[in-house]
Coordinates of C-alpha atoms in Angstrom, one line a residue:
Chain W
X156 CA 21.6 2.4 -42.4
X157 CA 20.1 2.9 -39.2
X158 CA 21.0 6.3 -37.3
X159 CA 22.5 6.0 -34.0
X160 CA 20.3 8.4 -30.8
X161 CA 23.5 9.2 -29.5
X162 CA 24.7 11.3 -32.5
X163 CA 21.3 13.9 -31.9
X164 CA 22.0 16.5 -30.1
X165 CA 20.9 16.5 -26.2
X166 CA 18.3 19.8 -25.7
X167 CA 19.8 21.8 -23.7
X168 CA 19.1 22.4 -20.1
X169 CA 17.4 19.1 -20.2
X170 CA 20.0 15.9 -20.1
X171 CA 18.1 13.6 -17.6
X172 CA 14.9 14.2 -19.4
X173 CA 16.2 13.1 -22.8
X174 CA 18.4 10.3 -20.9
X175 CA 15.1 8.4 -19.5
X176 CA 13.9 5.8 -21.5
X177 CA 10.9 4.1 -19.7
X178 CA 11.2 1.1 -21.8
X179 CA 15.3 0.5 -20.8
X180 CA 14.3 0.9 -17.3
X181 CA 11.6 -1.5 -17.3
X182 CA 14.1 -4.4 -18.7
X183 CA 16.4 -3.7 -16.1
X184 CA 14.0 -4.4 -13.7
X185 CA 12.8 -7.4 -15.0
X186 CA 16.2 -8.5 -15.2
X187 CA 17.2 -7.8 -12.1
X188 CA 14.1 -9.4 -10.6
X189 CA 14.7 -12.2 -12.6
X190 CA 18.3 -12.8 -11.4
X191 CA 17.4 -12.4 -8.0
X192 CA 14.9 -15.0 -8.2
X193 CA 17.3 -17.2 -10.0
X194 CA 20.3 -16.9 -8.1
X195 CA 18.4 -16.6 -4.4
X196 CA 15.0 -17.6 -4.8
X197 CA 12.7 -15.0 -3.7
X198 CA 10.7 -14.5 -6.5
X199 CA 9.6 -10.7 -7.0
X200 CA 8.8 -10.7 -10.8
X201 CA 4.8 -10.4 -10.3
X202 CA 5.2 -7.4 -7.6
X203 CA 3.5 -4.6 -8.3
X204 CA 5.8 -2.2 -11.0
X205 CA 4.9 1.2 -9.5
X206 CA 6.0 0.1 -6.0
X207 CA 8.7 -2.1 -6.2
X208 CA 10.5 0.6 -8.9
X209 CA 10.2 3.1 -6.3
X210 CA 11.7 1.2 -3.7
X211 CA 14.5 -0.3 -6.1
X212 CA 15.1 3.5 -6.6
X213 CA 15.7 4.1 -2.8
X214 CA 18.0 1.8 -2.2
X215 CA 20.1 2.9 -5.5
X216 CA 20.0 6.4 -4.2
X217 CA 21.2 5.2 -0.3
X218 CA 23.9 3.1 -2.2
X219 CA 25.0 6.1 -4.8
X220 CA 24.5 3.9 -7.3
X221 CA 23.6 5.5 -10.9
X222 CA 20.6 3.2 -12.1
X223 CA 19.3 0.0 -11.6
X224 CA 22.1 -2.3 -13.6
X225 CA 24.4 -1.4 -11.2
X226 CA 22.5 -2.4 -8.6
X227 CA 22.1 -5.7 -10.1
X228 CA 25.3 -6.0 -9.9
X229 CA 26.2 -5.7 -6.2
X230 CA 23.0 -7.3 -5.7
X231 CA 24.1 -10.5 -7.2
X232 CA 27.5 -10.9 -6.4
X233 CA 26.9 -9.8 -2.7
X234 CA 24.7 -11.7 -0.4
X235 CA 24.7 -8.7 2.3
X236 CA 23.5 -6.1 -0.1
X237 CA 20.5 -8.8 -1.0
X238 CA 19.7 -8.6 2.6
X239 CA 19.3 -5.1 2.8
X240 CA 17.5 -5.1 -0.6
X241 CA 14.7 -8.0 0.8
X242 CA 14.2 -5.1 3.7
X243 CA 13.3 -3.0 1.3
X244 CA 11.2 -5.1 -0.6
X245 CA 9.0 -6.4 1.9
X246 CA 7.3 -3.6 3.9
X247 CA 7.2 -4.3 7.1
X248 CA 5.1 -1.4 8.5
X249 CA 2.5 -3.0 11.3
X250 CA 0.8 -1.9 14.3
X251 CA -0.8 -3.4 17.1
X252 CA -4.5 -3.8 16.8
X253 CA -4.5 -2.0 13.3
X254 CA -7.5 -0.6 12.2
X255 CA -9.4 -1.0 16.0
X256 CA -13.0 -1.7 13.8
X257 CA -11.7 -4.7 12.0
X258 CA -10.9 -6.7 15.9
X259 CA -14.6 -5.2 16.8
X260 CA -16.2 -6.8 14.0
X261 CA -14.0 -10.3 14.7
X262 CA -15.3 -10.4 18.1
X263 CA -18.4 -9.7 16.7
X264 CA -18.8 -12.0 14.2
X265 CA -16.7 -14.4 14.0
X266 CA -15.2 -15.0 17.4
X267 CA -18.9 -16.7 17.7
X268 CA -18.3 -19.2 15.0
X269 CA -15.1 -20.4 15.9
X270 CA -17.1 -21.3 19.6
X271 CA -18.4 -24.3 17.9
X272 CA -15.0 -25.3 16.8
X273 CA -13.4 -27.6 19.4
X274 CA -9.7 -27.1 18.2
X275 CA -8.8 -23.5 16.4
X276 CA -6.5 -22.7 13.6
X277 CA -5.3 -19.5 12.2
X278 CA -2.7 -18.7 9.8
X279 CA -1.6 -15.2 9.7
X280 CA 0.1 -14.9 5.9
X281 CA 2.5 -12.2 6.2
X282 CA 2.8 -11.7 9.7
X283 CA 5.8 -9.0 9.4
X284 CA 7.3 -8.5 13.3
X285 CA 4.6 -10.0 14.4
X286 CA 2.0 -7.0 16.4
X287 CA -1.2 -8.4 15.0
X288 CA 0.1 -12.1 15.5
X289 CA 0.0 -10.6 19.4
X290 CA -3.1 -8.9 18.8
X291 CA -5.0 -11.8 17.9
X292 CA -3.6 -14.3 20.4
X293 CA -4.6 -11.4 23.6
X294 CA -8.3 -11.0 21.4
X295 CA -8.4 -14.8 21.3
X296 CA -7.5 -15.1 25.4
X297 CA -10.1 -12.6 26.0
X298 CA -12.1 -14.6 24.7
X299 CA -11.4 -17.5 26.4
X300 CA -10.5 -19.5 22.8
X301 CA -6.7 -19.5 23.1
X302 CA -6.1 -22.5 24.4
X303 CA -7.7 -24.2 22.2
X304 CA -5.9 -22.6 19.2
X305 CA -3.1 -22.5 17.1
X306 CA -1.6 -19.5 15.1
X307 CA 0.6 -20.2 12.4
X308 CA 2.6 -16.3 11.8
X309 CA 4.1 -17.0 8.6
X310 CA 6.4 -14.5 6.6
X311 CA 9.2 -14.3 3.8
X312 CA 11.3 -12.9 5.5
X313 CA 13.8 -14.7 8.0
X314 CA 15.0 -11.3 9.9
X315 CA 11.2 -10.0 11.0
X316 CA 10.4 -13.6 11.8
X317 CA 12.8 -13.3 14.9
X318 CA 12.0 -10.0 15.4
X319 CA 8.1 -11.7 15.9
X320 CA 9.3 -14.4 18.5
X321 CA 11.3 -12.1 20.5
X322 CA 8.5 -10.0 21.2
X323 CA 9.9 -6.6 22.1
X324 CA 8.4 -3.7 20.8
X325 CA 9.0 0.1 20.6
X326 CA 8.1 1.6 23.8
X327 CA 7.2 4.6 22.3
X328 CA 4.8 3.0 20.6
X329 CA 2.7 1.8 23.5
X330 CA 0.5 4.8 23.9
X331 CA -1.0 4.7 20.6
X332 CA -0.9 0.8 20.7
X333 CA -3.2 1.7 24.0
X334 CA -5.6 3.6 22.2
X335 CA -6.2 1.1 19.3
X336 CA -6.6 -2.0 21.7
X337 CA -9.7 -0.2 23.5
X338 CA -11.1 1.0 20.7
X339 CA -10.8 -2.3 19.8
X340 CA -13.0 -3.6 22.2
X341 CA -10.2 -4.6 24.6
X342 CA -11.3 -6.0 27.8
X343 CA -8.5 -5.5 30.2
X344 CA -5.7 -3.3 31.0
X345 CA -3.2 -3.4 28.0
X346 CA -0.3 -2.7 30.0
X347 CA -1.1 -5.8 32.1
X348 CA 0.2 -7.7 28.9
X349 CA 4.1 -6.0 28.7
X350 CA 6.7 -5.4 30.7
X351 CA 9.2 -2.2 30.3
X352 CA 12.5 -4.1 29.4
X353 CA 15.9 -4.0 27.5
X354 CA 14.5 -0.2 26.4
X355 CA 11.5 -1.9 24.5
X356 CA 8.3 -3.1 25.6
X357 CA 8.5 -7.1 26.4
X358 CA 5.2 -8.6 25.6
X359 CA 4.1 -11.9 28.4
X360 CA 5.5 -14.9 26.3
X361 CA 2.6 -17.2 27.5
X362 CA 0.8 -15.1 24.2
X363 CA 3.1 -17.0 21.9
X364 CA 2.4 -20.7 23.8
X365 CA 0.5 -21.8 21.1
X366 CA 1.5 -19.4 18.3
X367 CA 4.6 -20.8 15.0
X368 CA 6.2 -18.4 13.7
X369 CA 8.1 -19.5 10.5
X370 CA 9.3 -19.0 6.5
X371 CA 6.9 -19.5 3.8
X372 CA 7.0 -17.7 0.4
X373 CA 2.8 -16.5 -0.8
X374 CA 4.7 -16.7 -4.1
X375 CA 6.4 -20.0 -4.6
X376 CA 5.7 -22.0 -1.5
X377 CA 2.1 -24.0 -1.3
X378 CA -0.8 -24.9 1.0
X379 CA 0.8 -26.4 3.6
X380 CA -2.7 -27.0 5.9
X381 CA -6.3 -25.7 6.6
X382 CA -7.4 -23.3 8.3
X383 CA -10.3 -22.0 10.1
X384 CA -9.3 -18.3 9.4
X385 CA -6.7 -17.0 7.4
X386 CA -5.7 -13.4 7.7
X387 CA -3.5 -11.6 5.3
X388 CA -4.0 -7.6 5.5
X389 CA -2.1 -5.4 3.4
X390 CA 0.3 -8.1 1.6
X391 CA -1.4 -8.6 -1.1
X392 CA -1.4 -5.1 -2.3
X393 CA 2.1 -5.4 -3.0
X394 CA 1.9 -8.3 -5.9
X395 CA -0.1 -7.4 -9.4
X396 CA -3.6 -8.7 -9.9
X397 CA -2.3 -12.0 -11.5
X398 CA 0.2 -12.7 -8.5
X399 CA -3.3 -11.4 -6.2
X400 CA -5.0 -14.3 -7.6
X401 CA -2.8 -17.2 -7.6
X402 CA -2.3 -16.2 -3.4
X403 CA -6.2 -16.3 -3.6
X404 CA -5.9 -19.7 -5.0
X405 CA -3.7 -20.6 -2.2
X406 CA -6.3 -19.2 0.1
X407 CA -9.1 -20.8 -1.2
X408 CA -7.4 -24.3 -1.2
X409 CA -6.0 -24.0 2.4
X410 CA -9.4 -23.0 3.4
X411 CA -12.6 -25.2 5.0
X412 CA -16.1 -24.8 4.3
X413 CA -17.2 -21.9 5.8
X414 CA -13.1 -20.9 6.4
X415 CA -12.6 -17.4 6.9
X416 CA -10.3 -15.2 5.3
X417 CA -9.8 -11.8 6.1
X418 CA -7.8 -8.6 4.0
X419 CA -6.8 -5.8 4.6
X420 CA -9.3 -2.6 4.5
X421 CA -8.5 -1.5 0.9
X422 CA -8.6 -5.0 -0.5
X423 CA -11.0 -6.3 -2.1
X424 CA -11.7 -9.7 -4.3
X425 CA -13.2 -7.9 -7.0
X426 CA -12.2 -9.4 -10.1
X427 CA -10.7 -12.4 -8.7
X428 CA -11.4 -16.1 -9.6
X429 CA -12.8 -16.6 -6.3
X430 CA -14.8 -13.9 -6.2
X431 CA -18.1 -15.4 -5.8
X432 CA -16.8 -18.3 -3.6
X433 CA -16.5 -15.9 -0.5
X434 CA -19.3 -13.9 1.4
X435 CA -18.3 -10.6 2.8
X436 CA -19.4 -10.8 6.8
X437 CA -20.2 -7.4 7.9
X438 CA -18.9 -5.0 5.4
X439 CA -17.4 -2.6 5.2
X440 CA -14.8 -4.8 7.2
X441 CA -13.1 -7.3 4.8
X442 CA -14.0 -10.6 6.6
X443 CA -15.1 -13.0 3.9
X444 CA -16.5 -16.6 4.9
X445 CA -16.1 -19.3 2.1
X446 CA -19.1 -20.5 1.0
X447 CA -18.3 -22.3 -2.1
Chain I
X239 CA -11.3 21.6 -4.6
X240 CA -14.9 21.2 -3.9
X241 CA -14.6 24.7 -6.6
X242 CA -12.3 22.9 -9.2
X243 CA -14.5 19.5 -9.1
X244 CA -17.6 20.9 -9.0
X245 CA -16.7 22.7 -12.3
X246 CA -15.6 20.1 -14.6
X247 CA -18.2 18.3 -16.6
X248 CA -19.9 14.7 -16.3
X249 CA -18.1 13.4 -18.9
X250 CA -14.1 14.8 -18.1
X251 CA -12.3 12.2 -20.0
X252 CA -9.1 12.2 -18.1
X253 CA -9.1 9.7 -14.8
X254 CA -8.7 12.0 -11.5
X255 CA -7.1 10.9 -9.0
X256 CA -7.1 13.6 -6.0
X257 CA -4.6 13.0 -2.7
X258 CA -5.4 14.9 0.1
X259 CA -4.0 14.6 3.2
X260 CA -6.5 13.5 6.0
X261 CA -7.3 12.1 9.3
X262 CA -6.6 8.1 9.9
X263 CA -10.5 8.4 10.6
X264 CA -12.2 10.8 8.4
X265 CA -13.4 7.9 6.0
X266 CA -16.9 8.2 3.6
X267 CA -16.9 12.0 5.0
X268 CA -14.9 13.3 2.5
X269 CA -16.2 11.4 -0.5
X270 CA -19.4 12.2 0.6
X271 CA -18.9 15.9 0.7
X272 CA -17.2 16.5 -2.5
X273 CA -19.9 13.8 -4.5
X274 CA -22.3 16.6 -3.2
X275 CA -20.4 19.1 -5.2
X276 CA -19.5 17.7 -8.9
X277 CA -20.8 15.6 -11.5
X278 CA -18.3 13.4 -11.7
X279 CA -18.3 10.2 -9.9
X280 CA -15.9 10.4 -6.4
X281 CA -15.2 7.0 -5.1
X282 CA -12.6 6.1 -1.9
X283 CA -9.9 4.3 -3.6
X284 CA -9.4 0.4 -3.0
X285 CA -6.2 -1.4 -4.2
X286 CA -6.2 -2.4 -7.8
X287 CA -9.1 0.2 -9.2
X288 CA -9.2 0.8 -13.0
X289 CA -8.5 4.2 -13.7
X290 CA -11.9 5.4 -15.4
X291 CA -12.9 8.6 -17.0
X292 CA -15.3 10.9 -15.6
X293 CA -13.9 9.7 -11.9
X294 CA -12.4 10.8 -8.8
X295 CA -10.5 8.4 -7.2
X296 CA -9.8 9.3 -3.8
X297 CA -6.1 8.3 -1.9
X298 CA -8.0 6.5 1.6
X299 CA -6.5 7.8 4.7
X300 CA -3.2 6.1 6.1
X301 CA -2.3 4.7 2.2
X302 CA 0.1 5.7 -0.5
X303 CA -1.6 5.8 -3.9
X304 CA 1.0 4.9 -6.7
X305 CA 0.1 4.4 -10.4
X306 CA 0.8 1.3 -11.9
X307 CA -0.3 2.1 -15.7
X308 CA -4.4 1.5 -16.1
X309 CA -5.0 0.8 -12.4
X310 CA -3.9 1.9 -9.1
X311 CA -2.1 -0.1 -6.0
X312 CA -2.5 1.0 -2.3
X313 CA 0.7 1.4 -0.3
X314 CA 1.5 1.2 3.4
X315 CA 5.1 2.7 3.2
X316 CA 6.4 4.7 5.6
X317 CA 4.8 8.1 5.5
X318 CA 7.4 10.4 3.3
X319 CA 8.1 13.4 4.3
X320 CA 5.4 12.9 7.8
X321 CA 2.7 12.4 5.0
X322 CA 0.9 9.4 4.0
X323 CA -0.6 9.4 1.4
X324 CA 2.0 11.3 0.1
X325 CA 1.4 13.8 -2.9
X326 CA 5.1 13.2 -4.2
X327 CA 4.7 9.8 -4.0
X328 CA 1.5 9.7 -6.4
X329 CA 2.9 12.6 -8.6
X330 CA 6.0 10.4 -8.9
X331 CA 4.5 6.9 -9.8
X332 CA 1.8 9.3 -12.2
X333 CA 4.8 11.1 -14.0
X334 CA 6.7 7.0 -14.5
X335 CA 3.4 5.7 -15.8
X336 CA 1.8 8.3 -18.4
X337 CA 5.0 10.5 -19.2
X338 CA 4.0 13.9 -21.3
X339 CA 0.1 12.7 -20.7
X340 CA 0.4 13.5 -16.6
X341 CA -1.1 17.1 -15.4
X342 CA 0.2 17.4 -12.0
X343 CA -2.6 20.2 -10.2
X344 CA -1.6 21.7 -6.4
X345 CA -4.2 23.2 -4.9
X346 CA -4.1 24.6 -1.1
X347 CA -2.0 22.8 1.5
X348 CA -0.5 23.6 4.6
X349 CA 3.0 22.1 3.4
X350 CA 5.3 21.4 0.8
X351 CA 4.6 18.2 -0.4
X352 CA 3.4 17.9 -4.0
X353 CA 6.5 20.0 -5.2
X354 CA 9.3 17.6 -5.5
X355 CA 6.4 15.2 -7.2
X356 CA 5.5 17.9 -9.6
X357 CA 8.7 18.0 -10.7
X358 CA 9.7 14.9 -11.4
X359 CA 6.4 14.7 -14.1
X360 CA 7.3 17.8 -15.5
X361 CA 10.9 15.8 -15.6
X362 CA 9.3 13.3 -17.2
X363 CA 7.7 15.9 -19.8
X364 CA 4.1 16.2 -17.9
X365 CA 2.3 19.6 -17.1
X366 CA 2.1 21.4 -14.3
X367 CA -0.2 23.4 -13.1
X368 CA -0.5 25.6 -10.0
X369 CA -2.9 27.3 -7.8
X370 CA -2.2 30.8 -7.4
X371 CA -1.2 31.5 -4.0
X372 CA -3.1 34.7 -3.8
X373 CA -6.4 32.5 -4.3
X374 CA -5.4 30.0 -1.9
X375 CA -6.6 29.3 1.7
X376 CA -3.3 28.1 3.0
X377 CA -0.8 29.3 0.3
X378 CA 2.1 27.2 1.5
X379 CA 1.8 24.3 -0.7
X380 CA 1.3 26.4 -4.3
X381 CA 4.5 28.2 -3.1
X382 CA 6.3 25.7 -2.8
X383 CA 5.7 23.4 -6.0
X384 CA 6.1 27.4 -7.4
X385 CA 9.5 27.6 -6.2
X386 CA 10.6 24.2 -7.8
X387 CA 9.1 24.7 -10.3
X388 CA 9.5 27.7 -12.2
X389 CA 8.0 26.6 -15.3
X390 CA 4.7 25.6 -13.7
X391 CA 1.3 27.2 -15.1
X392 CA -0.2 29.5 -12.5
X393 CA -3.4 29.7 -12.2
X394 CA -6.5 31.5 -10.3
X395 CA -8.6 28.9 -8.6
X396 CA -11.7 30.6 -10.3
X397 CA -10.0 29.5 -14.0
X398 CA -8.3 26.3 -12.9
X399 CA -11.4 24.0 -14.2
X400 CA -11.1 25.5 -17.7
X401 CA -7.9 25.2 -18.0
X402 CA -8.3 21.5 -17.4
X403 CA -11.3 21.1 -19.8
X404 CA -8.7 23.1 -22.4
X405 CA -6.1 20.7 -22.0
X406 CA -8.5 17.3 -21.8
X407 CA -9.0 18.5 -25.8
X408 CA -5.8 19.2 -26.2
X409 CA -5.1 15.4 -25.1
X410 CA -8.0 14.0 -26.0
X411 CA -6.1 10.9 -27.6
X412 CA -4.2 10.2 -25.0
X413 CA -5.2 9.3 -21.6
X414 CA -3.6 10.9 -19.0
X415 CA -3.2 10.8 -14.7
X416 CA -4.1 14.0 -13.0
X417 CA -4.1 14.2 -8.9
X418 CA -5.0 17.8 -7.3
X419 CA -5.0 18.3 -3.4
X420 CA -7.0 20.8 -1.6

């Protein structure tokens, strides 16, 4: 007859350490992932463990909940605490012109090829509240190629989405905003482009003329055009490598001949089906073109 | 660190990955300077790497480095505790993932991040191992993961690389996480 754990004795001085079984917690969070997808749709399951256990841990703690089945359970039977859960799961850390090299290199290198195109479109996967969406649009007006484009700012999430159209960013956020646009090669004034207002910064709506923002799931939704560039920076770290290459599929398909697609700085398509259908256009910047 | 590095062989079996906090700019510099120093092979981390022996993986700038079992994912997170990468945050995800094969190392810092990490792999029945404050440029950081840790190995700079190559034997079955910090 099999003996039961519970009847050993606990070390002493030690209770949480004998308490943790790795294994337990790991079907708890593929349970929990899997109800969420099944009762609200937003599919999780292929996230990357490491990160999406830490930030299920965050919330427990904020909530003063003992371990992940109980969060299940409020998770499940209430809608609000969902909501506050899908803020934590999608990371919505962003900054205008991030990483000032990578718009550089664009102006550089690409901005020249889409010249030749007489109508422009852009999808921005993951477009979070939306500060590169505005980046690109003022790049692409600098340029003179806005008109004659469209940006489709596409994210999961329903509550950052609105947060995008409205426009209004953190004041205090405008200095080092500043700094990145003209190391980014910006060509005017960036203040000329906001307006102080309702204690944020209001960014000139004209930039969002020809941008749509709107919901569409990398995990479950499909293709739904084709783009001439496609940017998606610092999503795809979130998902495993599996989850990484399905999206890439996605990518690929919604892609042109010679279609751009461009990651964020750690990413890389290493070890992806694709891999050899893209070439990387001035590395170390991750601007691939599609060549295959 | 440059010291400890520079003093473990080619071949370490056990995948390093070192977090050290850094300018958002300071890119190739540091991989460059401690390459110049060790044996092993230093490389700036991108998301996804394989965990490989004989290898520093190094946390980029502006990223949190969590563990994910054989490979590593990048993180943009808010920074925790004003630091990103984060030392807890690795330390954490390294203690989850390999258990009583993590070796949490802090080396010199100007802060106290690493010591809440360092305890939850020693939580998770990991080692710990400390710089000795009295050999350390800014002793702040040793201190601290010291004061959380009571049970924590202290050890001279000077020794710390042997102590490593002791306990790569000791472990030489399993394969184990290790992140130090300068």
């Amino acid at each position: 007859m099999a003996v039961q754990v519970a009847d050993q004795p606990v070390a002493e001085g030690e209770p949480e350490q004998q308490a943790f079984k790795p294994d337990l917690e790991r079907i708890e969070i593929e349970l929990l992932l899997e109800g969420i997808f099944r009762h609200y749709g937003f599919d999780f399951r292929a996230y990357a463990y490491a990160s999406i256990r830490r930030r299920l841990w965050k919330r427990i703690e904020e909530e003063g909940l003992g371990n992940i089945s109980a969060l299940q359970e409020r998770v499940l039977h209430e809608p609000e605490m969902m909501e506050k859960l899908l803020l934590d799961l999608s990371i919505n850390v962003t900054a205008m012109f991030r990483d000032p090299s990578f718009y550089v290199t664009f102006r550089e290198h690409v901005i020249p090829l889409l010249r030749t195109y007489p109508f422009i479109r852009i999808w921005h996967a993951g477009c979070s509240t939306g500060e590169e969406v505005y980046s690109m649009a003022i790049l692409l007006r600098e340029e003179g190629l806005y008109d004659r484009s469209r940006i489709y700012a596409t994210d999961i999430n329903e509550v950052v989405l609105q947060r995008a159209k409205a426009g209004i960013f953190p004041l205090e956020r405008m200095q080092e905003y500043t700094d990145n646009y003209i190391r980014a090669g910006g060509k005017q004034s960036f203040s000329e482009y906001y307006t102080a207002k309702y204690g944020g910064a209001l960014f000139d709506q004209s930039l969002t003329k020809n941008v749509v923002f709107s919901q569409h799931n990398l995990v479950t939704d499909r293709s739904f055009s084709e783009f001439n560039v496609i940017l998606c920076r610092n999503v795809l770290i979130y998902f495993d490598k599996t989850l990484q290459s399905k999206v890439h599929g996605l990518f690929y398909d919604s892609l042109p001949m010679f279609g751009v697609l461009v990651l964020g700085s750690k990413e890389t398509l290493r070890f992806m089906a694709h891999e050899d259908c893209y070439e990387q256009i001035a590395p170390p910047e991750k601007i691939f073109r599609k060549v295959k | 660190m440059k010291e400890l590095l520079g003093s473990l062989p080619k071949k370490f079996p056990i995948p390093i990955v070192v977090v050290q906090h850094r300018g958002k700019d300071s890119e190739k510099l540091l991989a460059q300077l401690l390459q110049d120093a060790t044996d092993l092979k230093v490389c700036d981390i991108e998301d996804k790497d394989v965990l490989c022996a004989g290898t520093v993986h190094l946390a980029p700038a502006n990223y949190h480095v969590l563990i994910d079992s054989a490979y590593l994912s990048l993180s943009v997170e808010e920074p925790v505790r004003f630091s990103r990468p984060s030392i807890d945050v690795t330390f954490a995800s390294a203690g989850d993932a390999y258990g009583s094969a993590a070796i949490g190392v802090v080396l010199t810092g100007a802060n106290d991040d690493g010591a809440r990490g360092l305890a939850h792999i020693v939580k998770r029945g990991g080692r710990a191992l400390v710089q000795d404050p009295k050999t350390a440029e800014i002793p702040i950081m040793p201190k601290a993961a010291i004061e959380l840790v009571p049970t924590a190995e202290v050890v001279p700079l000077k020794k710390l690389a042997r102590r490593l190559i002791e306990l790569s034997k000791e472990d030489a079955k399993v394969k184990a996480g290790r992140r130090t910090r300068v």
